[in-house]
mmCIF file of C-alpha atoms and ligand atoms in Angstrom:
data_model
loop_
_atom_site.group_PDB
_atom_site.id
_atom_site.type_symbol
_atom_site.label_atom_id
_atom_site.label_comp_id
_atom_site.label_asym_id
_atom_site.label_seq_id
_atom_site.Cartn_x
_atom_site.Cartn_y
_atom_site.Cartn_z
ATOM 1 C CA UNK A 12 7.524 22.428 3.048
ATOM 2 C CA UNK A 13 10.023 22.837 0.146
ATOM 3 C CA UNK A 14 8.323 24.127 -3.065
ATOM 4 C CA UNK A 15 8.665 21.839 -6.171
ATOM 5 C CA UNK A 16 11.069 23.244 -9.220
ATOM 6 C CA UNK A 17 9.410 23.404 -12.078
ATOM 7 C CA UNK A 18 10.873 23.171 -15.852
ATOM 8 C CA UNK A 19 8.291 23.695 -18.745
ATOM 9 C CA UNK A 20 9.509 22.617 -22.200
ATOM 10 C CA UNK A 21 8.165 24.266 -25.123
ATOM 11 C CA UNK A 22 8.423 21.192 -27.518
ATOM 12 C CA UNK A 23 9.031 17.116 -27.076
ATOM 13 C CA UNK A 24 12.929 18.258 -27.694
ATOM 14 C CA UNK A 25 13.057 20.856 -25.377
ATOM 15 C CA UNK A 26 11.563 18.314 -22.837
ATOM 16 C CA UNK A 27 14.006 15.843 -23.553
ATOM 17 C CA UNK A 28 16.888 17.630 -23.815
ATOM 18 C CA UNK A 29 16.146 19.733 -20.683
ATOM 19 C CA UNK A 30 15.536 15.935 -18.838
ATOM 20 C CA UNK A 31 18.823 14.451 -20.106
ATOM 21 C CA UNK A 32 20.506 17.839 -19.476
ATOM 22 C CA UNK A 33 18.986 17.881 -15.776
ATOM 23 C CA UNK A 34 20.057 14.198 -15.567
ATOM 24 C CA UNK A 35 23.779 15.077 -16.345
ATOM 25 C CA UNK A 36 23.732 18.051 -14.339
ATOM 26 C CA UNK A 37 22.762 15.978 -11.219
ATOM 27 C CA UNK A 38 24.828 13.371 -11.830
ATOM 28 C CA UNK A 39 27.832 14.986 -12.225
ATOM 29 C CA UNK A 40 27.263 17.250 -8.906
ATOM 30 C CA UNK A 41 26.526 13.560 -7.229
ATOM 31 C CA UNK A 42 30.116 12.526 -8.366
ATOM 32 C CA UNK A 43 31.794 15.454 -7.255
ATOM 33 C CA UNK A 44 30.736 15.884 -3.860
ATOM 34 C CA UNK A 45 30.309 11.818 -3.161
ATOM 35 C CA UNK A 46 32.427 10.002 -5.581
ATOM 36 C CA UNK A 47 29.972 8.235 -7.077
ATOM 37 C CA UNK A 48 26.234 8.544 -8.659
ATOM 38 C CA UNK A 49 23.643 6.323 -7.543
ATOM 39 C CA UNK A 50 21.130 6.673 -9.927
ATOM 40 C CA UNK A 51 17.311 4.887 -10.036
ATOM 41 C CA UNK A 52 15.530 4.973 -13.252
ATOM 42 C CA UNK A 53 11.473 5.335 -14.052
ATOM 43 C CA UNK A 54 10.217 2.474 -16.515
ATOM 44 C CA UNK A 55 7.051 3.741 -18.803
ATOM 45 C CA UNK A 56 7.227 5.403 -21.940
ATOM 46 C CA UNK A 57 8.122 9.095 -20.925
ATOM 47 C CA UNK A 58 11.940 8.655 -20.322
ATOM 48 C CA UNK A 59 12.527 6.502 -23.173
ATOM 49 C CA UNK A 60 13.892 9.504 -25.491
ATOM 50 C CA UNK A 61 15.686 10.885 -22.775
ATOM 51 C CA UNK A 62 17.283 7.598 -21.829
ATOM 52 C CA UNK A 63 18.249 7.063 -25.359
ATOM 53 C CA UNK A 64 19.574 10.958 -25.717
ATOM 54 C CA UNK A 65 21.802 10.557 -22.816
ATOM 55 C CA UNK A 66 23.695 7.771 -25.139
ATOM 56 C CA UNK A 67 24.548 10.582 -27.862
ATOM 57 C CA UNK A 68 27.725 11.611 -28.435
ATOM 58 C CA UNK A 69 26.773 15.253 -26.972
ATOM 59 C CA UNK A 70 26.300 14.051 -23.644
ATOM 60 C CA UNK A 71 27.539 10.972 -23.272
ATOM 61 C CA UNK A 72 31.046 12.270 -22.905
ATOM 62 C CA UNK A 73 29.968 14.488 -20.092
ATOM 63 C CA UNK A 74 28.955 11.412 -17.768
ATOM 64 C CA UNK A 75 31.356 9.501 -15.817
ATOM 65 C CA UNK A 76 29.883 6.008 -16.650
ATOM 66 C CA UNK A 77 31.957 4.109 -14.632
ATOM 67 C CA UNK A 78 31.386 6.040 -11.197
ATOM 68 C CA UNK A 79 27.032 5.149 -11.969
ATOM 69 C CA UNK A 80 25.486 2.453 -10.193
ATOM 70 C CA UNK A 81 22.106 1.771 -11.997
ATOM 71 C CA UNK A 82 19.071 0.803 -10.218
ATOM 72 C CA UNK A 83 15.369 0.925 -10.568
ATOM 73 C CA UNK A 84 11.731 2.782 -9.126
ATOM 74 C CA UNK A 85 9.829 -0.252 -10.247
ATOM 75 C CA UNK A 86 9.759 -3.612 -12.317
ATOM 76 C CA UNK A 87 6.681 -5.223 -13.488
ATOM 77 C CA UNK A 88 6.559 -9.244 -12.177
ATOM 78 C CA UNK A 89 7.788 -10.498 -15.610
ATOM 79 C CA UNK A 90 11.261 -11.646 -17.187
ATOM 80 C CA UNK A 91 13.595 -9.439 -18.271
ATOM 81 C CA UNK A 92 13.626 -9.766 -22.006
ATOM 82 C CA UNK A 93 9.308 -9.481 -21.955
ATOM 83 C CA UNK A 94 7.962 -6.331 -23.618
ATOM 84 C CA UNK A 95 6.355 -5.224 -19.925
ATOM 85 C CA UNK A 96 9.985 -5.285 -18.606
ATOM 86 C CA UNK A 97 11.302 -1.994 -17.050
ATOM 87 C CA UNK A 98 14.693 -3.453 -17.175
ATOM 88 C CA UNK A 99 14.362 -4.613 -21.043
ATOM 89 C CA UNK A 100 12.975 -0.871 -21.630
ATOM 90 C CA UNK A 101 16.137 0.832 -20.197
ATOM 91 C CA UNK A 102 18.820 -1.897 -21.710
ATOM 92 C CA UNK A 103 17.363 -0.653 -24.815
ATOM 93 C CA UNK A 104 17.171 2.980 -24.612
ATOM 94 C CA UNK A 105 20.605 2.976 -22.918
ATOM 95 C CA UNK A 106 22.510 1.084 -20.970
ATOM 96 C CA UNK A 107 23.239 -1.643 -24.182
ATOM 97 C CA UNK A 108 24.594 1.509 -25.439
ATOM 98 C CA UNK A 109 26.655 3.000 -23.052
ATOM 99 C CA UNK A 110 29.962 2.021 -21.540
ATOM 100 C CA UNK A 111 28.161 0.761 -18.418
ATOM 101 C CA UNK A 112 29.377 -2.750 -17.126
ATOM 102 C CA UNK A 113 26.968 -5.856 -16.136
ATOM 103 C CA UNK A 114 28.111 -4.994 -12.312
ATOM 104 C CA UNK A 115 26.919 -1.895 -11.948
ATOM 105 C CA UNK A 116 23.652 -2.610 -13.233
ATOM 106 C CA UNK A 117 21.533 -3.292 -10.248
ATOM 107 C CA UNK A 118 18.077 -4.939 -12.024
ATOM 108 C CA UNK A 119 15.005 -5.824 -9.617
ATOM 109 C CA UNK A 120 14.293 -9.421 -9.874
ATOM 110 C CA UNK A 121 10.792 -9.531 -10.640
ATOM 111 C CA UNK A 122 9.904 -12.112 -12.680
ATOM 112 C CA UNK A 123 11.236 -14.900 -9.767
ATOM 113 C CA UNK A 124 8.097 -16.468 -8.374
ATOM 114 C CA UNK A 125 8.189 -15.359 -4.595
ATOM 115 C CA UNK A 126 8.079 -11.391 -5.427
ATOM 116 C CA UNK A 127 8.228 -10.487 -1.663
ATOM 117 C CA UNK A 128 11.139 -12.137 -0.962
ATOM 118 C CA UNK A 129 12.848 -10.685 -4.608
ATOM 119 C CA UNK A 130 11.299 -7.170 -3.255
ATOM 120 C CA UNK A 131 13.185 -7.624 0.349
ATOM 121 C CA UNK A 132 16.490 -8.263 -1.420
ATOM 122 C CA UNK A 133 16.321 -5.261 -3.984
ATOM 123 C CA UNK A 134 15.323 -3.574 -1.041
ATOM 124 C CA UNK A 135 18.369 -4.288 0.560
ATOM 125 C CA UNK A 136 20.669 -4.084 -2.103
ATOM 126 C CA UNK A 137 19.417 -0.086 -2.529
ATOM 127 C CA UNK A 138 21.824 2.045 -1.378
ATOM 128 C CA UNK A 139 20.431 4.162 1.785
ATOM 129 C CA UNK A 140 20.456 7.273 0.098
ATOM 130 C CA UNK A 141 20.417 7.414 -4.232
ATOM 131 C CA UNK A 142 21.975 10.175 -5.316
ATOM 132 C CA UNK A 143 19.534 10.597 -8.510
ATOM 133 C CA UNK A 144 15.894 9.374 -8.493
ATOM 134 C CA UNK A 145 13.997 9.883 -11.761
ATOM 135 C CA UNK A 146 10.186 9.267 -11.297
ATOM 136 C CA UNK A 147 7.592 9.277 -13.867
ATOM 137 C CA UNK A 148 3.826 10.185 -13.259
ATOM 138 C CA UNK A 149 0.063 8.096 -14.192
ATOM 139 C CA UNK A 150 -2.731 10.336 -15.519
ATOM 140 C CA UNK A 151 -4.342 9.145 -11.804
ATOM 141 C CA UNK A 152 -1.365 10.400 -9.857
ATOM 142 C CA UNK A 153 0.953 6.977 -9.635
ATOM 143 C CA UNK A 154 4.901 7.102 -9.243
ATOM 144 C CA UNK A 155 6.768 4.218 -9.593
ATOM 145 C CA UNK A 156 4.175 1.791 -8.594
ATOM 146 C CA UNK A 157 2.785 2.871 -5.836
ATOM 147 C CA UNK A 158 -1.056 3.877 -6.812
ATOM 148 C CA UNK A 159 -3.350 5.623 -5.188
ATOM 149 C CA UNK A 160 -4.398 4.213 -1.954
ATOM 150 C CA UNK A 161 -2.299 1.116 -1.770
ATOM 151 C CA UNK A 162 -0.803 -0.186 1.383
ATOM 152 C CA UNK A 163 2.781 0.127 -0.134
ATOM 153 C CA UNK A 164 2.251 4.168 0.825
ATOM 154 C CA UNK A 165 2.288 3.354 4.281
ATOM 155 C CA UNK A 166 5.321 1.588 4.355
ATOM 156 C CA UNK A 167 8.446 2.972 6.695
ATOM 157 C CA UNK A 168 10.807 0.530 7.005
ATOM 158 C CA UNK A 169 11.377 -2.040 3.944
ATOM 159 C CA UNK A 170 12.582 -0.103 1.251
ATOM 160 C CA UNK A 171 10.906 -2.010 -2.014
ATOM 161 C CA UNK A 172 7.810 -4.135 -1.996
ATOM 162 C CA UNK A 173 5.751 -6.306 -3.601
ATOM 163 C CA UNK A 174 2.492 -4.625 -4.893
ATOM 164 C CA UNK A 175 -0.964 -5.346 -6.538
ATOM 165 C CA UNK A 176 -1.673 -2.447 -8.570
ATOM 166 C CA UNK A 177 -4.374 -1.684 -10.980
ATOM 167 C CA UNK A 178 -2.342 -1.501 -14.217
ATOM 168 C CA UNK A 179 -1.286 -4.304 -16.216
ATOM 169 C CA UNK A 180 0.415 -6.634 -15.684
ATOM 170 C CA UNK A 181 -0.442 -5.941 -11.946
ATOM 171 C CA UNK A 182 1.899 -7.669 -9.538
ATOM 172 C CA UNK A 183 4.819 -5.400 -9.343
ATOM 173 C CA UNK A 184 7.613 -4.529 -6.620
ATOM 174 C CA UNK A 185 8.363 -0.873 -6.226
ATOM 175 C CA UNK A 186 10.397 1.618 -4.166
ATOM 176 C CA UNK A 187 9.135 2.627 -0.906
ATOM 177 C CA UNK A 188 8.309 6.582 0.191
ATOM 178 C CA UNK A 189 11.142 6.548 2.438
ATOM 179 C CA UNK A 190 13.359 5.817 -0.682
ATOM 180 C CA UNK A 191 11.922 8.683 -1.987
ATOM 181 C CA UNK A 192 12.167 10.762 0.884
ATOM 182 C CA UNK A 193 16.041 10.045 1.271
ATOM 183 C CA UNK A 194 16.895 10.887 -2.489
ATOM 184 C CA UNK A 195 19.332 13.916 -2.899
ATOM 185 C CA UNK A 196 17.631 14.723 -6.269
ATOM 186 C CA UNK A 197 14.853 13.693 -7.454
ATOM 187 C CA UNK A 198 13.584 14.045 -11.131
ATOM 188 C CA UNK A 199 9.830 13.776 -12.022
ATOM 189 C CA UNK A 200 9.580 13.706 -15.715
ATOM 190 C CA UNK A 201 5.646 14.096 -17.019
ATOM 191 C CA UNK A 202 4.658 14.707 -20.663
ATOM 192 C CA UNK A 203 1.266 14.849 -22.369
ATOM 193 C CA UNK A 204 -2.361 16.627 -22.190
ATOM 194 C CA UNK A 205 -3.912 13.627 -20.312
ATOM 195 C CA UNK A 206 -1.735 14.321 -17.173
ATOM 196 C CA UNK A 207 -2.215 18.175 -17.321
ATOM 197 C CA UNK A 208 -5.075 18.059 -14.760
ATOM 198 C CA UNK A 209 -3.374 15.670 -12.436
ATOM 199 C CA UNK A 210 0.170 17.661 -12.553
ATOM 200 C CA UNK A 211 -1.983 20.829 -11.201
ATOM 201 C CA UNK A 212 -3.368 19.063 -8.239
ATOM 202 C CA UNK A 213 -0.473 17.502 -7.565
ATOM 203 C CA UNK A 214 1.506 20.326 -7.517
ATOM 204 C CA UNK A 215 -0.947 23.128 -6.096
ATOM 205 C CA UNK A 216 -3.450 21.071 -3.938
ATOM 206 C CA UNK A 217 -3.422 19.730 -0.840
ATOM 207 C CA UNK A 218 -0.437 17.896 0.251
ATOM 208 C CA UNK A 219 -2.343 13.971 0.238
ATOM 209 C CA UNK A 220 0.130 11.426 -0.971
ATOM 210 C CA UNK A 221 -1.939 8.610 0.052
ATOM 211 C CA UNK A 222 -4.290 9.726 -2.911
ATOM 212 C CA UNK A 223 -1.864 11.540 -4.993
ATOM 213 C CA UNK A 224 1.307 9.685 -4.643
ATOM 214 C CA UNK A 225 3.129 12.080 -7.317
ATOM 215 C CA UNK A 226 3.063 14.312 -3.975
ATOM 216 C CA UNK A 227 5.610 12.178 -2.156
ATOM 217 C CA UNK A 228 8.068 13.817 -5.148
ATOM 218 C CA UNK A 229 6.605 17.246 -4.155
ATOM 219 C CA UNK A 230 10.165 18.618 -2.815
ATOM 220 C CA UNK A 231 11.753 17.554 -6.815
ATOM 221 C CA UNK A 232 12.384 19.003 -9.780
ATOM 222 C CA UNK A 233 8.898 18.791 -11.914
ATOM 223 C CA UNK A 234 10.219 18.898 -15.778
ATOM 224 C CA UNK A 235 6.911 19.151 -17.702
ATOM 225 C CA UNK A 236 6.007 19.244 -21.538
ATOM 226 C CA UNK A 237 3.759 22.271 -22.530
ATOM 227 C CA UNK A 238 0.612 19.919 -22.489
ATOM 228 C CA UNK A 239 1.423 18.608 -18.711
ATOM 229 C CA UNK A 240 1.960 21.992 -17.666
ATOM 230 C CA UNK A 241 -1.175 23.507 -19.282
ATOM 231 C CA UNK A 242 -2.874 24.013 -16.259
ATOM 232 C CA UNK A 243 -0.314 24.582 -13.846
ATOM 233 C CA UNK A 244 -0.411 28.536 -13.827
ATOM 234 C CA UNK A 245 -4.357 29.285 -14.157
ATOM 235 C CA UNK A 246 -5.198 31.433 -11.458
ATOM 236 C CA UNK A 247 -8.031 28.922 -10.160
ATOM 237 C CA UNK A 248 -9.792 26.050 -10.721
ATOM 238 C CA UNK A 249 -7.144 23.439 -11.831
ATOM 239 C CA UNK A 250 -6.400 21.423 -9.074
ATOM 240 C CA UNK A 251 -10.626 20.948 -8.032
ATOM 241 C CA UNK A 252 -10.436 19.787 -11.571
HETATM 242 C C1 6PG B 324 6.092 1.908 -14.671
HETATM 243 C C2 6PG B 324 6.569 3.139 -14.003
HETATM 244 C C3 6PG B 324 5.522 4.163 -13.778
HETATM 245 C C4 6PG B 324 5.587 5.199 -14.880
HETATM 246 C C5 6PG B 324 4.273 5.912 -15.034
HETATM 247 C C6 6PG B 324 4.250 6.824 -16.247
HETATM 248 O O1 6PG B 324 6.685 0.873 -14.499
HETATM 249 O O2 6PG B 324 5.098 2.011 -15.411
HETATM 250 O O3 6PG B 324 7.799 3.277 -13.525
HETATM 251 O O4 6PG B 324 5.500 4.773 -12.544
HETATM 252 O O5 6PG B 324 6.599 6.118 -14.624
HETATM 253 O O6 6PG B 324 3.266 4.947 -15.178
HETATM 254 O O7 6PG B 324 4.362 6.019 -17.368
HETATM 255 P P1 6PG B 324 4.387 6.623 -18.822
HETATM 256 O O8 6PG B 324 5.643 7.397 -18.953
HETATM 257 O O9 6PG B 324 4.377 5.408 -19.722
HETATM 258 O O10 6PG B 324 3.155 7.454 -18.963
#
């Protein structure tokens, strides 16, 4: 198996700027070699910043906006301007303040009332590989939202799904491991103290994505604050944490 990369950032800027750095870096390479950038963005609170730092002036002129297609991991099942929304989250951070048009802005439809059906057409509309995937982590191993034991982490054929997860609100629809699999790049961004412990088992225990679904990303580049990475490099004892 391919070992993770790993990036540690020394402060909240470093981790940002080494994210939206990253971000560029891949995207650009994606454009190059394919033409295009097909790019799927984490919702939570971790990629905000770096979301909203890829709209500065610094690096904004180093992306080719209009070669992105946007997508998404995961939406929560809830309208698009409601607080929970993934897609209100990243209109807000950046694509309201980038060049980006409406049509290449590929939003997962989660607030109609037959999920499934809204999952089965995101699913389709994916493209069959993304050239970027940025993933975010859950203190109890969760990417996009697929949580720990659910069904969802069996799945090998549909590409996004309807989910119950633990978290609120709970109904979701999420990319599929095979999506993940496929990616050229993926990103897993992961900041804070509380997801230290996690981040070592993920990264140094046994490979068990069905309980540690952070693992499907295990082949990625890991780009970790200071406090996520604290226990990373201890000799022993982390990951049976
Ligand atoms: C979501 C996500 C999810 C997220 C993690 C981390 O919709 O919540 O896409 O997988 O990345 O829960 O979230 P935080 O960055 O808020 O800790």
């Amino acid at each position: 198996m391919k070992r993770p990369q790993v990036v540690v950032a020394g402060s909240p800027e470093a981790f940002v700027e080494a994210a939206a750095s990253r971000i560029v870096e891949e995207a650009r390479a994606a454009v190059y070699v394919r033409g295009r950038c097909a790019i799927a963005l984490a919702g939570g609170s971790t990629p905000r910043p770096v979301y909203e730092h890829l709209t500065q002036p610094e690096f904004a002129g180093e992306i080719a906006w209009d070669k992105l297609d946007v997508y998404f991991s995961d939406e929560r099942c809830a309208p698009p301007d409601h607080g929970d929304s993934n897609y209100r989250m990243v209109c807000e951070s950046l694509i309201n303040n980038s060049p980006l048009r409406p049509e290449q802005v590929h939003r997962i439809e989660a607030e109609r009332p037959d999920a499934d059906q809204a999952a089965a057409e995101y699913g389709e509309m994916l493209p069959e590989r993304l050239d970027v995937l940025v993933l975010g982590m859950g203190e109890e191993g969760h990417t996009a939202s697929l949580y720990p034991g659910s069904p969802a982490l069996d799945e090998q054929q549909r590409r996004a799904v309807a989910v119950e997860t633990p978290a609120q609100p709970s109904r979701r629809i999420t990319i599929t491991p095979p999506v993940i699999a496929a990616a050229h790049s993926v990103l897993v961004l992961i900041a804070g103290e509380a997801k230290a412990a996690m981040v070592a088992r993920a990264l140094r225990g046994p490979h068990n994505p069905k309980e540690i679904p952070i693992q499907l990303a295990r082949n990625g580049v890991w780009i970790l604050d200071r406090a996520a990475a604290e226990h990373v490099y201890e000799s022993s004892g982390a990951e049976s944490k």
